Amino acid sequence: MPYEITEECTGCTVCAKQCPMGAISGRAKELHYISASLCIDCGVCGMACSSSAVLDSSGNVCGKVSLKNRPKPVVNPELCSGCEACVTICPFSCLEVNGSIMPFETKGKAELVKPAKCVSCRECERICAKSAITLEILRKEIISEVS
């Protein structure tokens, strides 16, 4: 069951702008709708909504979580194969595979390069065949190093 937008929606469009799948439609200042066929149940719409107008797949009202307080992808370099599946699927281009620094490695490893743009949709985590990516709340020191 996909997420649902209730009558509490003010039409601010924040959810639609952050939805990684483009599953939310509606005009500004009007009730928005989520396409069940496009929704991947990532919860980004609920985290973006300041009107408490989004219900999760269990029917619970979602709470707003600011971008800076959402979990971000953390890559385990020992598991990452550098295949770039996470880079390709990220709708906001937050990940890159950088060149290898090891002498006998042919590929680099994925890393989060734009943490401020990451909406925490978990698509990178879902696509990773090696389970090298987990989403975690980052400490401020780590975010400033990456930014």
Coordinates of N, CA and C in Angstrom, one line a residue:
M1 N 0.8 -1.2 0.0 CA 0.0 0.0 0.0 C 0.9 1.2 0.0
P2 N 0.7 2.1 -0.9 CA 1.5 3.4 -1.0 C 1.1 4.4 0.1
Y3 N 2.0 5.3 0.3 CA 1.7 6.4 1.2 C 0.5 7.2 0.6
E4 N -0.2 8.0 1.5 CA -1.4 8.7 1.1 C -1.3 10.1 1.6
I5 N -1.8 11.1 0.8 CA -1.9 12.5 1.2 C -3.3 12.7 1.6
T6 N -3.5 13.3 2.8 CA -4.8 13.6 3.3 C -5.3 15.0 3.0
E7 N -6.5 15.3 3.4 CA -7.1 16.6 3.2 C -6.4 17.7 3.9
E8 N -5.5 17.4 4.8 CA -4.7 18.4 5.5 C -3.6 19.0 4.6
C9 N -3.4 18.5 3.4 CA -2.5 19.0 2.5 C -2.8 20.5 2.1
T10 N -1.7 21.3 2.2 CA -1.9 22.7 1.9 C -1.4 23.0 0.5
G11 N -0.9 22.0 -0.2 CA -0.4 22.3 -1.6 C 0.9 23.0 -1.7
C12 N 1.7 22.9 -0.7 CA 3.0 23.6 -0.6 C 4.0 23.1 -1.7
T13 N 3.8 21.9 -2.2 CA 4.6 21.2 -3.2 C 6.0 20.7 -2.7
V14 N 6.3 20.8 -1.5 CA 7.6 20.3 -1.0 C 7.7 18.8 -1.2
C15 N 6.6 18.0 -0.9 CA 6.7 16.6 -1.1 C 6.9 16.2 -2.5
A16 N 6.3 16.9 -3.4 CA 6.4 16.6 -4.9 C 7.9 16.9 -5.3
K17 N 8.5 17.9 -4.8 CA 9.8 18.2 -5.2 C 10.8 17.2 -4.7
Q18 N 10.6 16.6 -3.5 CA 11.5 15.7 -2.9 C 11.3 14.2 -3.3
C19 N 10.1 13.9 -3.8 CA 9.8 12.5 -4.2 C 10.8 12.1 -5.3
P20 N 11.5 11.0 -5.0 CA 12.5 10.5 -5.9 C 11.9 9.9 -7.2
M21 N 10.7 9.5 -7.1 CA 10.1 8.8 -8.2 C 9.1 9.7 -9.0
G22 N 8.9 10.9 -8.6 CA 8.0 11.8 -9.3 C 6.5 11.2 -9.2
A23 N 6.2 10.6 -8.0 CA 5.0 9.9 -7.8 C 3.9 10.9 -7.3
I24 N 4.2 12.1 -7.0 CA 3.3 13.1 -6.4 C 2.9 14.1 -7.4
S25 N 1.6 14.4 -7.5 CA 1.2 15.4 -8.5 C 0.2 16.3 -7.8
G26 N 0.0 17.5 -8.3 CA -0.9 18.5 -7.8 C -0.4 19.9 -8.0
R27 N -1.3 20.8 -8.1 CA -1.0 22.2 -8.3 C -0.7 22.8 -6.9
A28 N 0.1 23.9 -7.0 CA 0.4 24.7 -5.8 C -0.9 25.2 -5.2
K29 N -0.9 25.1 -3.9 CA -2.0 25.5 -3.0 C -3.3 24.6 -3.2
E30 N -3.1 23.4 -3.8 CA -4.2 22.5 -3.9 C -3.8 21.1 -3.4
L31 N -4.7 20.3 -3.1 CA -4.5 18.9 -2.6 C -3.6 18.1 -3.6
H32 N -2.6 17.5 -3.1 CA -1.7 16.7 -3.9 C -2.1 15.2 -3.8
Y33 N -1.7 14.4 -4.8 CA -2.0 13.0 -4.8 C -0.7 12.2 -5.1
I34 N -0.7 10.9 -4.5 CA 0.4 10.0 -4.8 C -0.1 8.9 -5.7
S35 N 0.7 8.7 -6.8 CA 0.4 7.6 -7.7 C 0.8 6.3 -7.1
A36 N -0.2 5.4 -6.9 CA 0.1 4.1 -6.3 C 1.1 3.3 -7.1
S37 N 1.0 3.4 -8.4 CA 1.9 2.7 -9.3 C 3.3 3.2 -9.3
L38 N 3.6 4.4 -8.9 CA 4.9 5.0 -8.9 C 5.5 5.0 -7.5
C39 N 4.7 5.0 -6.5 CA 5.2 5.1 -5.1 C 6.0 3.9 -4.7
I40 N 7.2 4.1 -4.1 CA 8.1 3.0 -3.7 C 8.1 2.9 -2.1
D41 N 7.2 3.6 -1.5 CA 7.1 3.5 0.0 C 8.4 3.9 0.7
C42 N 9.1 4.9 0.2 CA 10.3 5.3 0.8 C 10.1 6.3 2.0
G43 N 9.0 6.9 2.1 CA 8.7 7.8 3.2 C 9.2 9.2 3.1
V44 N 9.8 9.6 2.0 CA 10.3 10.9 1.8 C 9.2 12.0 1.9
C45 N 8.1 11.7 1.3 CA 7.0 12.6 1.3 C 6.5 13.0 2.7
G46 N 6.5 12.0 3.6 CA 6.1 12.2 5.0 C 7.1 12.9 5.7
M47 N 8.4 12.7 5.5 CA 9.5 13.4 6.1 C 9.5 14.9 5.7
A48 N 9.0 15.1 4.5 CA 9.1 16.5 3.9 C 7.9 17.4 4.3
C49 N 6.8 16.7 4.7 CA 5.5 17.4 5.0 C 5.5 18.1 6.3
S50 N 5.2 19.4 6.3 CA 5.1 20.1 7.6 C 3.7 20.3 8.0
S51 N 2.7 19.7 7.3 CA 1.3 19.8 7.6 C 0.7 18.6 8.2
S52 N 1.6 17.6 8.4 CA 1.1 16.3 8.9 C 0.0 15.7 8.0
A53 N 0.2 15.9 6.7 CA -0.8 15.5 5.7 C -0.5 14.2 5.0
V54 N 0.5 13.4 5.5 CA 0.9 12.2 4.8 C 0.7 11.0 5.8
L55 N 0.1 10.0 5.3 CA -0.1 8.7 6.0 C 0.9 7.7 5.4
D56 N 1.5 6.9 6.3 CA 2.4 5.9 5.8 C 1.6 4.7 5.4
S57 N 2.2 3.6 5.0 CA 1.5 2.4 4.4 C 0.7 1.7 5.5
S58 N 0.9 2.0 6.8 CA 0.1 1.5 7.9 C -1.0 2.4 8.3
G59 N -1.1 3.6 7.7 CA -2.1 4.5 8.0 C -1.8 5.5 9.1
N60 N -0.5 5.5 9.5 CA 0.0 6.4 10.6 C 0.4 7.7 10.0
V61 N 0.2 8.8 10.7 CA 0.6 10.2 10.2 C 2.1 10.2 10.3
C62 N 2.8 10.7 9.3 CA 4.2 10.8 9.2 C 4.6 12.1 9.9
G63 N 5.7 12.1 10.5 CA 6.3 13.4 11.1 C 7.3 14.0 10.2
K64 N 7.4 15.3 10.2 CA 8.4 16.0 9.4 C 9.8 15.7 10.0
V65 N 10.8 15.5 9.1 CA 12.2 15.4 9.5 C 12.9 16.2 8.5
S66 N 13.7 17.2 9.0 CA 14.5 18.1 8.1 C 15.5 17.3 7.4
L67 N 15.9 17.8 6.2 CA 16.9 17.1 5.4 C 18.2 16.8 6.2
K68 N 18.6 17.7 7.0 CA 19.9 17.5 7.7 C 19.8 16.5 8.8
N69 N 18.6 16.2 9.2 CA 18.4 15.2 10.3 C 18.0 13.8 9.8
R70 N 17.9 13.6 8.5 CA 17.6 12.3 7.9 C 18.8 11.5 7.7
P71 N 18.6 10.2 7.7 CA 19.8 9.3 7.5 C 20.4 9.4 6.1
K72 N 21.7 9.3 6.0 CA 22.4 9.4 4.7 C 23.1 8.1 4.4
P73 N 23.4 7.9 3.2 CA 24.1 6.6 2.8 C 25.5 6.6 3.3
V74 N 25.9 5.5 3.9 CA 27.3 5.3 4.4 C 27.7 4.0 3.6
V75 N 28.8 4.1 2.9 CA 29.3 3.0 2.1 C 30.5 2.3 2.8
N76 N 30.3 1.0 2.9 CA 31.4 0.2 3.4 C 32.4 -0.1 2.3
P77 N 33.6 0.5 2.3 CA 34.5 0.4 1.1 C 35.0 -1.1 0.9
E78 N 34.9 -1.9 2.0 CA 35.4 -3.3 1.9 C 34.4 -4.1 1.1
L79 N 33.1 -3.7 1.1 CA 32.1 -4.4 0.4 C 31.7 -3.8 -1.0
C80 N 32.0 -2.5 -1.2 CA 31.7 -1.9 -2.4 C 32.5 -2.4 -3.6
S81 N 31.8 -2.7 -4.7 CA 32.6 -3.2 -5.9 C 32.8 -2.1 -6.9
G82 N 32.2 -0.9 -6.6 CA 32.4 0.2 -7.6 C 31.6 0.0 -8.8
C83 N 30.5 -0.7 -8.7 CA 29.7 -1.0 -9.9 C 28.9 0.2 -10.4
E84 N 28.7 1.2 -9.6 CA 28.0 2.4 -10.0 C 26.4 2.3 -10.0
A85 N 25.9 1.1 -9.6 CA 24.4 1.0 -9.6 C 23.8 2.1 -8.7
C86 N 24.4 2.4 -7.6 CA 23.9 3.4 -6.6 C 23.9 4.8 -7.3
V87 N 25.0 5.0 -8.0 CA 25.2 6.3 -8.6 C 24.1 6.5 -9.7
T88 N 23.8 5.5 -10.5 CA 22.9 5.5 -11.5 C 21.4 5.7 -11.0
I89 N 21.1 5.1 -9.9 CA 19.7 5.1 -9.4 C 19.4 6.3 -8.6
C90 N 20.4 7.0 -8.0 CA 20.2 8.2 -7.2 C 19.5 9.3 -8.0
P91 N 18.3 9.7 -7.6 CA 17.6 10.7 -8.4 C 18.1 12.1 -8.2
F92 N 19.0 12.3 -7.2 CA 19.5 13.7 -6.9 C 21.0 13.7 -7.1
S93 N 21.6 12.7 -7.7 CA 23.1 12.7 -8.0 C 23.9 12.9 -6.7
C94 N 23.6 12.2 -5.7 CA 24.3 12.4 -4.4 C 25.5 11.6 -4.2
L95 N 25.6 10.5 -5.0 CA 26.7 9.6 -4.9 C 27.6 9.6 -6.2
E96 N 28.9 9.3 -6.0 CA 29.8 9.1 -7.1 C 30.8 8.0 -6.8
V97 N 31.3 7.4 -7.8 CA 32.3 6.4 -7.6 C 33.6 7.1 -8.0
N98 N 34.5 7.3 -7.0 CA 35.7 8.0 -7.2 C 36.8 7.0 -7.5
G99 N 37.9 7.5 -8.1 CA 39.0 6.7 -8.6 C 39.7 5.9 -7.4
S100 N 40.2 4.8 -7.7 CA 40.8 4.0 -6.7 C 42.1 4.6 -6.3
I101 N 42.4 4.4 -5.0 CA 43.7 4.9 -4.4 C 44.6 3.7 -4.1
M102 N 44.1 2.5 -4.3 CA 44.8 1.3 -4.1 C 45.5 0.9 -5.4
P103 N 46.8 0.5 -5.4 CA 47.5 0.2 -6.6 C 47.0 -0.9 -7.5
F104 N 46.3 -2.0 -6.9 CA 45.9 -3.1 -7.7 C 44.4 -3.1 -7.9
E105 N 43.7 -2.1 -7.5 CA 42.2 -2.0 -7.7 C 41.9 -1.3 -9.0
T106 N 41.0 -1.8 -9.8 CA 40.6 -1.2 -11.1 C 39.5 -0.2 -10.9
K107 N 38.7 -0.4 -9.9 CA 37.5 0.5 -9.7 C 37.7 1.3 -8.4
G108 N 37.0 2.4 -8.4 CA 37.0 3.2 -7.1 C 35.8 2.7 -6.3
K109 N 35.5 3.4 -5.3 CA 34.4 3.1 -4.4 C 33.4 4.2 -4.4
A110 N 32.1 3.8 -4.1 CA 31.0 4.8 -4.1 C 31.2 5.6 -2.8
E111 N 30.8 6.9 -2.9 CA 30.8 7.8 -1.7 C 29.8 8.9 -1.9
L112 N 29.3 9.3 -0.8 CA 28.3 10.4 -0.7 C 29.0 11.7 -0.9
V113 N 28.7 12.4 -2.0 CA 29.4 13.7 -2.3 C 28.5 14.9 -2.2
K114 N 27.2 14.7 -2.1 CA 26.2 15.8 -1.9 C 25.2 15.4 -0.8
P115 N 25.7 15.4 0.5 CA 24.8 15.0 1.6 C 23.6 15.9 1.7
A116 N 23.7 17.2 1.4 CA 22.7 18.2 1.6 C 21.5 17.9 0.6
K117 N 21.8 17.3 -0.5 CA 20.8 17.0 -1.5 C 20.1 15.7 -1.3
C118 N 20.6 14.8 -0.5 CA 20.1 13.5 -0.2 C 18.8 13.6 0.6
V119 N 17.7 13.0 0.0 CA 16.4 13.0 0.7 C 16.1 11.7 1.5
S120 N 17.1 10.8 1.5 CA 17.0 9.5 2.2 C 15.9 8.6 1.7
C121 N 15.9 8.4 0.4 CA 14.9 7.6 -0.3 C 15.3 6.1 -0.2
R122 N 16.5 5.8 0.1 CA 17.0 4.4 0.3 C 17.2 3.7 -1.0
E123 N 17.0 4.3 -2.1 CA 17.2 3.6 -3.4 C 18.6 3.0 -3.6
C124 N 19.6 3.8 -3.1 CA 21.0 3.3 -3.2 C 21.2 2.0 -2.4
E125 N 20.6 2.1 -1.2 CA 20.7 0.9 -0.3 C 20.0 -0.3 -0.9
R126 N 18.8 -0.1 -1.5 CA 18.0 -1.2 -2.1 C 18.7 -1.8 -3.3
I127 N 19.4 -1.0 -4.1 CA 20.0 -1.5 -5.3 C 21.3 -2.2 -5.1
C128 N 22.0 -1.9 -4.0 CA 23.3 -2.4 -3.8 C 23.3 -3.9 -3.7
A129 N 23.9 -4.6 -4.6 CA 23.9 -6.1 -4.6 C 24.9 -6.6 -3.6
K130 N 25.8 -5.8 -3.1 CA 26.8 -6.2 -2.1 C 26.4 -5.8 -0.7
S131 N 25.3 -5.2 -0.5 CA 24.9 -4.7 0.8 C 25.9 -3.8 1.4
A132 N 26.6 -3.0 0.5 CA 27.7 -2.1 1.0 C 27.1 -0.8 1.5
I133 N 25.9 -0.5 1.3 CA 25.3 0.8 1.7 C 24.3 0.7 2.7
T134 N 24.4 1.4 3.8 CA 23.4 1.5 4.8 C 23.1 3.0 5.0
L135 N 21.9 3.3 5.4 CA 21.5 4.7 5.8 C 21.7 4.9 7.3
E136 N 22.4 5.9 7.6 CA 22.6 6.2 9.0 C 22.6 7.7 9.3
I137 N 22.3 8.1 10.5 CA 22.3 9.5 10.9 C 23.8 9.9 11.0
L138 N 24.2 10.9 10.2 CA 25.6 11.3 10.3 C 25.9 12.3 11.3
R139 N 27.0 12.3 11.9 CA 27.4 13.3 12.9 C 27.8 14.6 12.1
K140 N 27.7 15.7 12.7 CA 27.9 17.0 12.0 C 29.3 17.1 11.5
E141 N 30.3 16.5 12.2 CA 31.7 16.6 11.7 C 31.9 15.8 10.4
I142 N 31.2 14.7 10.2 CA 31.3 14.0 9.0 C 30.6 14.7 7.8
I143 N 29.5 15.3 8.1 CA 28.8 16.1 7.0 C 29.6 17.2 6.6
S144 N 30.3 18.0 7.5 CA 31.1 19.1 7.1 C 32.3 18.7 6.3
E145 N 32.9 17.5 6.6 CA 34.0 17.0 5.9 C 33.6 16.6 4.4
V146 N 32.4 16.1 4.2 CA 32.0 15.7 2.9 C 31.5 16.9 2.1
S147 N 30.9 17.9 2.7 CA 30.3 19.0 2.0 C 31.4 19.9 1.3

